[in-house]
């Protein structure tokens, strides 16, 4: 007599089995158990595509949902098809800067009294625009007026603090058990992600739909200083990253992939609020976004909530994505960067990208040549 129990001890099979069949059955169980221990992702990935529910809301927002009841949590992503390649000359770094500003709140989040705060924000903008114009015109010639405007700007920013609730969105999420609240900006996309208890999904929908509908770019000029400092820390003071930045600028002479995602410092210093607002209105549209939710959810109920919170956001006409085609490279390009650091070499070759199959071939070549202690480069060079 064979008795089979599930992982909760409940009987799922009982009956007579012949000795040969028992051996085959036990072998099959053992094989599956080995797969689940050493290759836990293997079985899951086989039917992953079948488990993903995909649809498009009325306003063009694409939705990907998948139930996964392994824990009472949910992971949520919003990805906008906008990045550094969508910037214009003179505004490099604007996509990355917008990512920062999206954490500053809305007309209801991050403020004690938005009506009063808005009056101060307008005054700050007026003073800052005049100051930036004088600096660009002639900083030495306009030194006294620039200093006067800087003093005025600091006074207004101090007044603004009386109305701002700093990091309120982060605080609300943290108090509700959320983790991994973050964002990333790339050349082509910008993503916002978080994980939180599944019974707090509607909280995420409330906050994120509000961030799309009613963003307020408060602390704009102080945050502009923050991204300048970020560049100094992550690029300018890191020799290997400085080398990579120059390498990419040499590899791409026409295509915007040669421009750093964080932006060139000369542009970052004078990023205009009006241009940031325009970029947000242009690209942060529901018909330019993909929402992915995975976890302890009911697909039908989650879709109902998504429609309730996101379908009220109107679609926008998206501009054609006209990107300069990189000309065929006619010869080897070399660049040498003199820095106070150990010698380092970067070599690169232009190749096709996804969805072209050759991209996967290059992944294999990359792995064979340079990943880990068994790679060709490590064995032969190190």
mmCIF file of C-alpha atoms in Angstrom:
data_model
loop_
_atom_site.group_PDB
_atom_site.id
_atom_site.type_symbol
_atom_site.label_atom_id
_atom_site.label_comp_id
_atom_site.label_asym_id
_atom_site.label_seq_id
_atom_site.Cartn_x
_atom_site.Cartn_y
_atom_site.Cartn_z
ATOM 1 C CA UNK A 1 0.000 0.000 0.000
ATOM 2 C CA UNK A 2 1.396 3.378 -0.941
ATOM 3 C CA UNK A 3 0.343 6.565 0.808
ATOM 4 C CA UNK A 4 1.385 9.936 -0.630
ATOM 5 C CA UNK A 5 1.145 13.077 1.504
ATOM 6 C CA UNK A 6 1.489 16.682 0.484
ATOM 7 C CA UNK A 7 3.696 19.194 2.315
ATOM 8 C CA UNK A 8 0.907 19.846 4.867
ATOM 9 C CA UNK A 9 0.558 16.160 5.711
ATOM 10 C CA UNK A 10 -2.771 15.756 3.924
ATOM 11 C CA UNK A 11 -3.319 12.520 2.031
ATOM 12 C CA UNK A 12 -3.453 13.052 -1.709
ATOM 13 C CA UNK A 13 -3.163 9.394 -2.861
ATOM 14 C CA UNK A 14 -3.635 5.965 -1.321
ATOM 15 C CA UNK A 15 -3.714 2.679 -3.183
ATOM 16 C CA UNK A 16 -1.826 -0.460 -4.191
ATOM 17 C CA UNK A 17 1.190 -0.152 -6.483
ATOM 18 C CA UNK A 18 3.342 -2.839 -8.092
ATOM 19 C CA UNK A 19 7.010 -2.979 -7.097
ATOM 20 C CA UNK A 20 8.246 -1.821 -10.547
ATOM 21 C CA UNK A 21 5.829 1.070 -10.632
ATOM 22 C CA UNK A 22 6.835 2.018 -7.090
ATOM 23 C CA UNK A 23 10.491 2.241 -8.173
ATOM 24 C CA UNK A 24 9.611 4.403 -11.181
ATOM 25 C CA UNK A 25 7.368 6.577 -9.043
ATOM 26 C CA UNK A 26 10.011 7.041 -6.347
ATOM 27 C CA UNK A 27 12.637 7.844 -8.983
ATOM 28 C CA UNK A 28 10.339 10.473 -10.508
ATOM 29 C CA UNK A 29 9.645 12.014 -7.098
ATOM 30 C CA UNK A 30 13.380 12.060 -6.312
ATOM 31 C CA UNK A 31 14.196 13.650 -9.684
ATOM 32 C CA UNK A 32 11.600 16.383 -9.206
ATOM 33 C CA UNK A 33 12.871 16.998 -5.682
ATOM 34 C CA UNK A 34 16.449 17.389 -6.971
ATOM 35 C CA UNK A 35 15.271 19.823 -9.636
ATOM 36 C CA UNK A 36 13.373 21.856 -7.068
ATOM 37 C CA UNK A 37 16.462 22.073 -4.813
ATOM 38 C CA UNK A 38 19.178 22.774 -7.359
ATOM 39 C CA UNK A 39 17.124 24.398 -10.113
ATOM 40 C CA UNK A 40 14.178 26.093 -8.343
ATOM 41 C CA UNK A 41 13.661 28.564 -11.162
ATOM 42 C CA UNK A 42 13.655 25.896 -13.879
ATOM 43 C CA UNK A 43 10.124 24.565 -13.365
ATOM 44 C CA UNK A 44 8.775 28.039 -12.653
ATOM 45 C CA UNK A 45 10.119 29.518 -15.884
ATOM 46 C CA UNK A 46 8.653 26.760 -18.049
ATOM 47 C CA UNK A 47 5.122 28.084 -17.580
ATOM 48 C CA UNK A 48 5.951 31.710 -16.708
ATOM 49 C CA UNK A 49 4.505 33.125 -19.911
ATOM 50 C CA UNK A 50 1.221 31.263 -19.389
ATOM 51 C CA UNK A 51 0.889 32.676 -15.880
ATOM 52 C CA UNK A 52 1.219 36.339 -16.891
ATOM 53 C CA UNK A 53 -2.035 38.169 -17.526
ATOM 54 C CA UNK A 54 -1.601 41.009 -20.023
ATOM 55 C CA UNK A 55 -4.020 43.736 -21.034
ATOM 56 C CA UNK A 56 -4.210 47.417 -21.997
ATOM 57 C CA UNK A 57 -6.380 49.965 -20.189
ATOM 58 C CA UNK A 58 -8.593 52.406 -22.096
ATOM 59 C CA UNK A 59 -5.974 55.154 -21.810
ATOM 60 C CA UNK A 60 -3.263 52.957 -23.351
ATOM 61 C CA UNK A 61 -1.481 51.887 -20.160
ATOM 62 C CA UNK A 62 -0.132 48.355 -20.513
ATOM 63 C CA UNK A 63 -0.689 46.037 -17.543
ATOM 64 C CA UNK A 64 1.133 42.811 -16.635
ATOM 65 C CA UNK A 65 -0.182 40.798 -13.678
ATOM 66 C CA UNK A 66 0.904 37.497 -12.168
ATOM 67 C CA UNK A 67 -0.384 35.667 -9.122
ATOM 68 C CA UNK A 68 2.306 34.179 -6.908
ATOM 69 C CA UNK A 69 1.037 33.195 -3.485
ATOM 70 C CA UNK A 70 4.344 32.209 -1.887
ATOM 71 C CA UNK A 71 4.115 35.068 0.656
ATOM 72 C CA UNK A 72 1.549 37.753 1.554
ATOM 73 C CA UNK A 73 3.469 40.390 -0.371
ATOM 74 C CA UNK A 74 3.355 42.103 -3.730
ATOM 75 C CA UNK A 75 5.990 43.767 -5.925
ATOM 76 C CA UNK A 76 4.928 46.673 -8.121
ATOM 77 C CA UNK A 77 6.703 48.335 -11.039
ATOM 78 C CA UNK A 78 5.858 51.305 -13.212
ATOM 79 C CA UNK A 79 8.117 51.709 -16.225
ATOM 80 C CA UNK A 80 7.976 54.692 -18.561
ATOM 81 C CA UNK A 81 9.393 54.406 -22.065
ATOM 82 C CA UNK A 82 11.439 57.564 -21.612
ATOM 83 C CA UNK A 83 15.078 58.108 -20.782
ATOM 84 C CA UNK A 84 18.236 59.955 -21.678
ATOM 85 C CA UNK A 85 17.757 59.423 -25.434
ATOM 86 C CA UNK A 86 14.650 61.623 -25.306
ATOM 87 C CA UNK A 87 16.531 64.683 -24.044
ATOM 88 C CA UNK A 88 17.457 67.676 -26.158
ATOM 89 C CA UNK A 89 20.851 69.331 -26.466
ATOM 90 C CA UNK A 90 21.394 71.613 -23.484
ATOM 91 C CA UNK A 91 19.082 69.566 -21.255
ATOM 92 C CA UNK A 92 21.142 66.409 -20.723
ATOM 93 C CA UNK A 93 20.351 64.751 -17.407
ATOM 94 C CA UNK A 94 16.736 65.918 -17.374
ATOM 95 C CA UNK A 95 15.274 62.367 -17.316
ATOM 96 C CA UNK A 96 17.427 61.420 -14.322
ATOM 97 C CA UNK A 97 16.635 64.704 -12.560
ATOM 98 C CA UNK A 98 12.892 64.136 -13.069
ATOM 99 C CA UNK A 99 13.239 60.743 -11.394
ATOM 100 C CA UNK A 100 14.594 62.539 -8.303
ATOM 101 C CA UNK A 101 11.833 65.143 -8.328
ATOM 102 C CA UNK A 102 9.077 62.527 -8.508
ATOM 103 C CA UNK A 103 9.866 61.652 -4.874
ATOM 104 C CA UNK A 104 9.127 65.222 -3.745
ATOM 105 C CA UNK A 105 5.392 64.701 -3.531
ATOM 106 C CA UNK A 106 2.150 66.009 -4.970
ATOM 107 C CA UNK A 107 -0.468 68.650 -4.254
ATOM 108 C CA UNK A 108 -1.673 66.495 -1.338
ATOM 109 C CA UNK A 109 1.481 64.603 -0.330
ATOM 110 C CA UNK A 110 4.524 66.418 1.046
ATOM 111 C CA UNK A 111 2.735 69.656 1.925
ATOM 112 C CA UNK A 112 0.914 71.204 4.892
ATOM 113 C CA UNK A 113 -0.877 73.803 2.791
ATOM 114 C CA UNK A 114 -0.338 73.634 -0.967
ATOM 115 C CA UNK A 115 -2.200 76.866 -1.756
ATOM 116 C CA UNK A 116 0.227 78.872 0.395
ATOM 117 C CA UNK A 117 3.222 76.785 -0.659
ATOM 118 C CA UNK A 118 2.479 77.401 -4.343
ATOM 119 C CA UNK A 119 2.812 81.185 -3.843
ATOM 120 C CA UNK A 120 6.324 80.734 -2.465
ATOM 121 C CA UNK A 121 7.247 78.255 -5.189
ATOM 122 C CA UNK A 122 6.396 80.849 -7.843
ATOM 123 C CA UNK A 123 8.572 83.462 -6.135
ATOM 124 C CA UNK A 124 11.441 80.957 -5.918
ATOM 125 C CA UNK A 125 11.142 80.201 -9.633
ATOM 126 C CA UNK A 126 11.220 83.901 -10.556
ATOM 127 C CA UNK A 127 14.322 84.599 -8.471
ATOM 128 C CA UNK A 128 16.161 81.442 -9.592
ATOM 129 C CA UNK A 129 15.477 82.057 -13.295
ATOM 130 C CA UNK A 130 16.875 85.601 -13.033
ATOM 131 C CA UNK A 131 19.921 84.343 -11.112
ATOM 132 C CA UNK A 132 20.674 81.601 -13.659
ATOM 133 C CA UNK A 133 20.334 84.050 -16.565
ATOM 134 C CA UNK A 134 22.849 86.442 -14.979
ATOM 135 C CA UNK A 135 25.323 83.628 -14.298
ATOM 136 C CA UNK A 136 25.100 82.453 -17.899
ATOM 137 C CA UNK A 137 25.461 85.996 -19.217
ATOM 138 C CA UNK A 138 28.568 86.977 -17.223
ATOM 139 C CA UNK A 139 29.097 85.739 -13.673
ATOM 140 C CA UNK A 140 31.902 88.208 -12.889
ATOM 141 C CA UNK A 141 30.151 91.245 -14.310
ATOM 142 C CA UNK A 142 26.877 90.439 -12.505
ATOM 143 C CA UNK A 143 28.487 89.257 -9.268
ATOM 144 C CA UNK A 144 26.734 91.699 -6.906
ATOM 145 C CA UNK A 145 23.264 91.128 -8.346
ATOM 146 C CA UNK A 146 23.825 87.346 -8.325
ATOM 147 C CA UNK A 147 24.784 87.455 -4.648
ATOM 148 C CA UNK A 148 21.697 89.521 -3.834
ATOM 149 C CA UNK A 149 19.462 87.030 -5.632
ATOM 150 C CA UNK A 150 21.182 84.114 -3.869
ATOM 151 C CA UNK A 151 20.373 85.680 -0.498
ATOM 152 C CA UNK A 152 16.751 86.193 -1.575
ATOM 153 C CA UNK A 153 16.572 82.598 -2.813
ATOM 154 C CA UNK A 154 17.795 81.232 0.522
ATOM 155 C CA UNK A 155 15.210 83.321 2.389
ATOM 156 C CA UNK A 156 12.394 81.950 0.231
ATOM 157 C CA UNK A 157 13.638 78.370 0.550
ATOM 158 C CA UNK A 158 13.676 78.810 4.327
ATOM 159 C CA UNK A 159 10.055 80.021 4.199
ATOM 160 C CA UNK A 160 9.149 77.022 2.044
ATOM 161 C CA UNK A 161 10.268 74.604 4.770
ATOM 162 C CA UNK A 162 7.324 75.767 6.895
ATOM 163 C CA UNK A 163 4.956 74.133 4.402
ATOM 164 C CA UNK A 164 6.925 71.098 3.218
ATOM 165 C CA UNK A 165 6.622 67.664 4.834
ATOM 166 C CA UNK A 166 9.928 66.170 3.780
ATOM 167 C CA UNK A 167 9.949 62.609 2.415
ATOM 168 C CA UNK A 168 6.281 62.061 3.296
ATOM 169 C CA UNK A 169 5.737 59.459 0.567
ATOM 170 C CA UNK A 170 8.705 57.403 1.793
ATOM 171 C CA UNK A 171 7.463 57.743 5.380
ATOM 172 C CA UNK A 172 3.948 56.536 4.517
ATOM 173 C CA UNK A 173 5.286 53.536 2.635
ATOM 174 C CA UNK A 174 7.726 52.640 5.437
ATOM 175 C CA UNK A 175 4.997 52.799 8.098
ATOM 176 C CA UNK A 176 2.976 50.359 5.993
ATOM 177 C CA UNK A 177 5.714 47.754 5.704
ATOM 178 C CA UNK A 178 7.053 48.603 2.257
ATOM 179 C CA UNK A 179 10.631 47.863 1.175
ATOM 180 C CA UNK A 180 12.767 48.564 -1.886
ATOM 181 C CA UNK A 181 11.121 51.903 -2.697
ATOM 182 C CA UNK A 182 13.403 53.121 -5.451
ATOM 183 C CA UNK A 183 13.779 54.198 -9.069
ATOM 184 C CA UNK A 184 16.276 53.931 -11.908
ATOM 185 C CA UNK A 185 16.848 55.913 -15.079
ATOM 186 C CA UNK A 186 18.446 54.467 -18.195
ATOM 187 C CA UNK A 187 19.038 55.484 -21.763
ATOM 188 C CA UNK A 188 15.601 54.286 -22.915
ATOM 189 C CA UNK A 189 13.444 53.768 -19.809
ATOM 190 C CA UNK A 190 12.724 55.039 -16.299
ATOM 191 C CA UNK A 191 11.402 52.613 -13.680
ATOM 192 C CA UNK A 192 9.815 52.978 -10.236
ATOM 193 C CA UNK A 193 9.540 49.956 -7.957
ATOM 194 C CA UNK A 194 8.463 48.860 -4.495
ATOM 195 C CA UNK A 195 7.481 45.743 -2.536
ATOM 196 C CA UNK A 196 4.838 45.865 0.164
ATOM 197 C CA UNK A 197 2.262 43.728 1.990
ATOM 198 C CA UNK A 198 -0.439 42.591 -0.403
ATOM 199 C CA UNK A 199 -3.161 44.190 1.732
ATOM 200 C CA UNK A 200 -1.497 47.559 1.051
ATOM 201 C CA UNK A 201 -1.804 47.354 -2.735
ATOM 202 C CA UNK A 202 -4.524 50.021 -2.826
ATOM 203 C CA UNK A 203 -2.211 52.376 -0.933
ATOM 204 C CA UNK A 204 0.343 52.004 -3.744
ATOM 205 C CA UNK A 205 -2.327 52.654 -6.368
ATOM 206 C CA UNK A 206 -3.471 55.786 -4.519
ATOM 207 C CA UNK A 207 0.031 57.258 -4.212
ATOM 208 C CA UNK A 208 1.323 56.346 -7.671
ATOM 209 C CA UNK A 209 -1.752 57.568 -9.549
ATOM 210 C CA UNK A 210 -1.454 60.835 -7.595
ATOM 211 C CA UNK A 211 2.229 61.115 -8.526
ATOM 212 C CA UNK A 212 1.260 60.820 -12.192
ATOM 213 C CA UNK A 213 -1.682 63.237 -11.985
ATOM 214 C CA UNK A 214 -0.527 65.927 -9.562
ATOM 215 C CA UNK A 215 3.280 66.059 -9.247
ATOM 216 C CA UNK A 216 4.817 69.060 -7.508
ATOM 217 C CA UNK A 217 8.517 69.668 -8.159
ATOM 218 C CA UNK A 218 9.198 71.318 -4.821
ATOM 219 C CA UNK A 219 12.800 71.798 -3.656
ATOM 220 C CA UNK A 220 13.742 71.975 -7.357
ATOM 221 C CA UNK A 221 16.896 74.106 -7.005
ATOM 222 C CA UNK A 222 18.211 72.438 -3.863
ATOM 223 C CA UNK A 223 17.692 69.047 -5.554
ATOM 224 C CA UNK A 224 19.556 70.342 -8.599
ATOM 225 C CA UNK A 225 22.523 70.868 -6.287
ATOM 226 C CA UNK A 226 22.044 67.292 -5.051
ATOM 227 C CA UNK A 227 22.388 65.762 -8.527
ATOM 228 C CA UNK A 228 25.457 67.928 -9.165
ATOM 229 C CA UNK A 229 27.005 66.473 -6.011
ATOM 230 C CA UNK A 230 25.916 62.988 -7.131
ATOM 231 C CA UNK A 231 27.830 63.487 -10.366
ATOM 232 C CA UNK A 232 30.939 64.623 -8.484
ATOM 233 C CA UNK A 233 30.788 61.562 -6.226
ATOM 234 C CA UNK A 234 29.874 58.888 -8.771
ATOM 235 C CA UNK A 235 31.604 60.132 -11.941
ATOM 236 C CA UNK A 236 34.127 62.915 -11.446
ATOM 237 C CA UNK A 237 35.849 61.328 -8.421
ATOM 238 C CA UNK A 238 35.791 57.760 -9.822
ATOM 239 C CA UNK A 239 38.557 57.272 -12.435
ATOM 240 C CA UNK A 240 37.046 54.082 -13.901
ATOM 241 C CA UNK A 241 33.646 55.742 -14.393
ATOM 242 C CA UNK A 242 35.242 58.850 -15.836
ATOM 243 C CA UNK A 243 37.083 56.633 -18.308
ATOM 244 C CA UNK A 244 33.855 54.803 -19.216
ATOM 245 C CA UNK A 245 32.059 58.117 -19.790
ATOM 246 C CA UNK A 246 34.750 59.265 -22.238
ATOM 247 C CA UNK A 247 34.815 55.819 -23.831
ATOM 248 C CA UNK A 248 31.077 55.900 -24.613
ATOM 249 C CA UNK A 249 31.287 59.485 -25.871
ATOM 250 C CA UNK A 250 33.947 58.273 -28.319
ATOM 251 C CA UNK A 251 32.089 55.080 -29.285
ATOM 252 C CA UNK A 252 28.908 56.997 -30.223
ATOM 253 C CA UNK A 253 29.558 60.160 -32.210
ATOM 254 C CA UNK A 254 25.949 60.753 -33.340
ATOM 255 C CA UNK A 255 23.591 58.511 -31.367
ATOM 256 C CA UNK A 256 22.560 59.836 -27.908
ATOM 257 C CA UNK A 257 23.955 56.703 -26.220
ATOM 258 C CA UNK A 258 27.195 58.689 -26.116
ATOM 259 C CA UNK A 259 25.632 61.116 -23.611
ATOM 260 C CA UNK A 260 25.801 60.090 -19.927
ATOM 261 C CA UNK A 261 22.436 59.333 -18.302
ATOM 262 C CA UNK A 262 23.254 61.615 -15.383
ATOM 263 C CA UNK A 263 24.017 64.408 -17.863
ATOM 264 C CA UNK A 264 26.938 66.718 -18.588
ATOM 265 C CA UNK A 265 27.751 69.019 -15.669
ATOM 266 C CA UNK A 266 27.432 72.165 -17.813
ATOM 267 C CA UNK A 267 23.800 71.280 -18.568
ATOM 268 C CA UNK A 268 22.915 69.942 -15.112
ATOM 269 C CA UNK A 269 23.909 73.176 -13.394
ATOM 270 C CA UNK A 270 21.254 75.166 -15.275
ATOM 271 C CA UNK A 271 18.440 72.671 -15.839
ATOM 272 C CA UNK A 272 15.251 74.683 -16.270
ATOM 273 C CA UNK A 273 12.099 73.850 -14.316
ATOM 274 C CA UNK A 274 9.935 74.706 -17.305
ATOM 275 C CA UNK A 275 11.778 72.109 -19.408
ATOM 276 C CA UNK A 276 11.435 69.465 -16.683
ATOM 277 C CA UNK A 277 7.680 70.089 -16.452
ATOM 278 C CA UNK A 278 7.449 69.828 -20.256
ATOM 279 C CA UNK A 279 9.398 66.525 -20.271
ATOM 280 C CA UNK A 280 7.078 65.138 -17.591
ATOM 281 C CA UNK A 281 3.926 66.143 -19.482
ATOM 282 C CA UNK A 282 5.288 64.734 -22.720
ATOM 283 C CA UNK A 283 6.565 61.333 -21.637
ATOM 284 C CA UNK A 284 4.955 60.450 -18.288
ATOM 285 C CA UNK A 285 1.709 59.511 -19.985
ATOM 286 C CA UNK A 286 -0.287 56.327 -19.294
ATOM 287 C CA UNK A 287 -0.003 55.304 -22.953
ATOM 288 C CA UNK A 288 3.784 55.452 -22.540
ATOM 289 C CA UNK A 289 3.857 53.320 -19.390
ATOM 290 C CA UNK A 290 3.863 49.662 -18.377
ATOM 291 C CA UNK A 291 2.637 48.518 -14.951
ATOM 292 C CA UNK A 292 3.740 45.126 -13.631
ATOM 293 C CA UNK A 293 2.384 43.622 -10.404
ATOM 294 C CA UNK A 294 3.505 40.232 -9.105
ATOM 295 C CA UNK A 295 2.577 38.543 -5.853
ATOM 296 C CA UNK A 296 -0.272 37.590 -3.572
ATOM 297 C CA UNK A 297 -3.036 39.119 -5.667
ATOM 298 C CA UNK A 298 -6.308 38.231 -7.323
ATOM 299 C CA UNK A 299 -5.955 39.200 -10.965
ATOM 300 C CA UNK A 300 -9.589 40.211 -11.527
ATOM 301 C CA UNK A 301 -9.778 42.347 -8.383
ATOM 302 C CA UNK A 302 -6.369 43.928 -9.079
ATOM 303 C CA UNK A 303 -7.429 44.807 -12.623
ATOM 304 C CA UNK A 304 -10.593 46.397 -11.225
ATOM 305 C CA UNK A 305 -8.485 48.572 -8.878
ATOM 306 C CA UNK A 306 -6.050 49.508 -11.661
ATOM 307 C CA UNK A 307 -8.910 50.726 -13.810
ATOM 308 C CA UNK A 308 -10.356 52.666 -10.884
ATOM 309 C CA UNK A 309 -7.110 54.531 -10.134
ATOM 310 C CA UNK A 310 -5.254 54.773 -13.443
ATOM 311 C CA UNK A 311 -7.892 54.974 -16.196
ATOM 312 C CA UNK A 312 -8.870 58.463 -15.029
ATOM 313 C CA UNK A 313 -5.446 59.685 -16.195
ATOM 314 C CA UNK A 314 -5.899 60.861 -19.816
ATOM 315 C CA UNK A 315 -3.718 59.553 -22.630
ATOM 316 C CA UNK A 316 -1.459 62.038 -24.415
ATOM 317 C CA UNK A 317 -0.208 62.365 -27.949
ATOM 318 C CA UNK A 318 3.356 61.095 -27.932
ATOM 319 C CA UNK A 319 5.992 62.699 -30.150
ATOM 320 C CA UNK A 320 7.673 60.465 -32.754
ATOM 321 C CA UNK A 321 10.871 58.987 -31.353
ATOM 322 C CA UNK A 322 13.317 60.282 -33.941
ATOM 323 C CA UNK A 323 16.812 59.245 -32.913
ATOM 324 C CA UNK A 324 19.925 59.940 -34.970
ATOM 325 C CA UNK A 325 21.276 56.759 -36.498
ATOM 326 C CA UNK A 326 24.876 56.040 -35.628
ATOM 327 C CA UNK A 327 26.989 56.112 -38.819
ATOM 328 C CA UNK A 328 29.034 53.086 -39.756
ATOM 329 C CA UNK A 329 32.406 53.191 -38.017
ATOM 330 C CA UNK A 330 35.178 53.435 -40.611
ATOM 331 C CA UNK A 331 38.157 52.650 -38.421
ATOM 332 C CA UNK A 332 39.468 52.058 -34.939
ATOM 333 C CA UNK A 333 38.925 54.846 -32.402
ATOM 334 C CA UNK A 334 41.186 55.355 -29.429
ATOM 335 C CA UNK A 335 41.039 57.695 -26.476
ATOM 336 C CA UNK A 336 43.426 58.144 -23.570
ATOM 337 C CA UNK A 337 42.266 59.713 -20.308
ATOM 338 C CA UNK A 338 44.980 60.940 -17.940
ATOM 339 C CA UNK A 339 43.879 60.434 -14.324
ATOM 340 C CA UNK A 340 45.569 59.788 -10.995
ATOM 341 C CA UNK A 341 44.730 56.094 -10.922
ATOM 342 C CA UNK A 342 45.965 52.622 -11.789
ATOM 343 C CA UNK A 343 46.056 51.785 -15.516
ATOM 344 C CA UNK A 344 42.829 50.466 -16.963
ATOM 345 C CA UNK A 345 41.814 49.381 -20.443
ATOM 346 C CA UNK A 346 38.339 49.305 -21.992
ATOM 347 C CA UNK A 347 37.718 47.710 -25.384
ATOM 348 C CA UNK A 348 34.327 47.734 -27.063
ATOM 349 C CA UNK A 349 32.649 46.604 -30.263
ATOM 350 C CA UNK A 350 29.360 47.757 -31.758
ATOM 351 C CA UNK A 351 26.740 45.013 -31.913
ATOM 352 C CA UNK A 352 23.022 44.513 -32.387
ATOM 353 C CA UNK A 353 20.718 44.638 -29.379
ATOM 354 C CA UNK A 354 17.459 43.003 -28.316
ATOM 355 C CA UNK A 355 15.249 41.631 -29.764
ATOM 356 C CA UNK A 356 17.877 40.509 -32.306
ATOM 357 C CA UNK A 357 19.001 36.928 -31.605
ATOM 358 C CA UNK A 358 22.657 37.942 -31.945
ATOM 359 C CA UNK A 359 22.363 39.805 -28.650
ATOM 360 C CA UNK A 360 22.054 36.445 -26.840
ATOM 361 C CA UNK A 361 25.078 35.118 -28.715
ATOM 362 C CA UNK A 362 27.118 38.068 -27.465
ATOM 363 C CA UNK A 363 25.942 37.350 -23.900
ATOM 364 C CA UNK A 364 27.476 33.883 -24.217
ATOM 365 C CA UNK A 365 30.708 35.306 -25.685
ATOM 366 C CA UNK A 366 30.858 37.839 -22.843
ATOM 367 C CA UNK A 367 30.422 35.069 -20.269
ATOM 368 C CA UNK A 368 33.136 32.858 -21.812
ATOM 369 C CA UNK A 369 35.630 35.699 -22.073
ATOM 370 C CA UNK A 370 35.202 37.686 -18.892
ATOM 371 C CA UNK A 371 32.884 36.296 -16.207
ATOM 372 C CA UNK A 372 34.412 34.589 -13.227
ATOM 373 C CA UNK A 373 37.636 32.782 -12.455
ATOM 374 C CA UNK A 374 37.136 30.237 -15.248
ATOM 375 C CA UNK A 375 36.833 32.925 -17.953
ATOM 376 C CA UNK A 376 39.487 33.199 -20.688
ATOM 377 C CA UNK A 377 40.598 36.702 -19.649
ATOM 378 C CA UNK A 378 40.996 35.683 -15.993
ATOM 379 C CA UNK A 379 42.933 32.510 -16.789
ATOM 380 C CA UNK A 380 45.242 34.093 -19.409
ATOM 381 C CA UNK A 381 45.705 37.594 -18.007
ATOM 382 C CA UNK A 382 45.229 37.370 -14.233
#
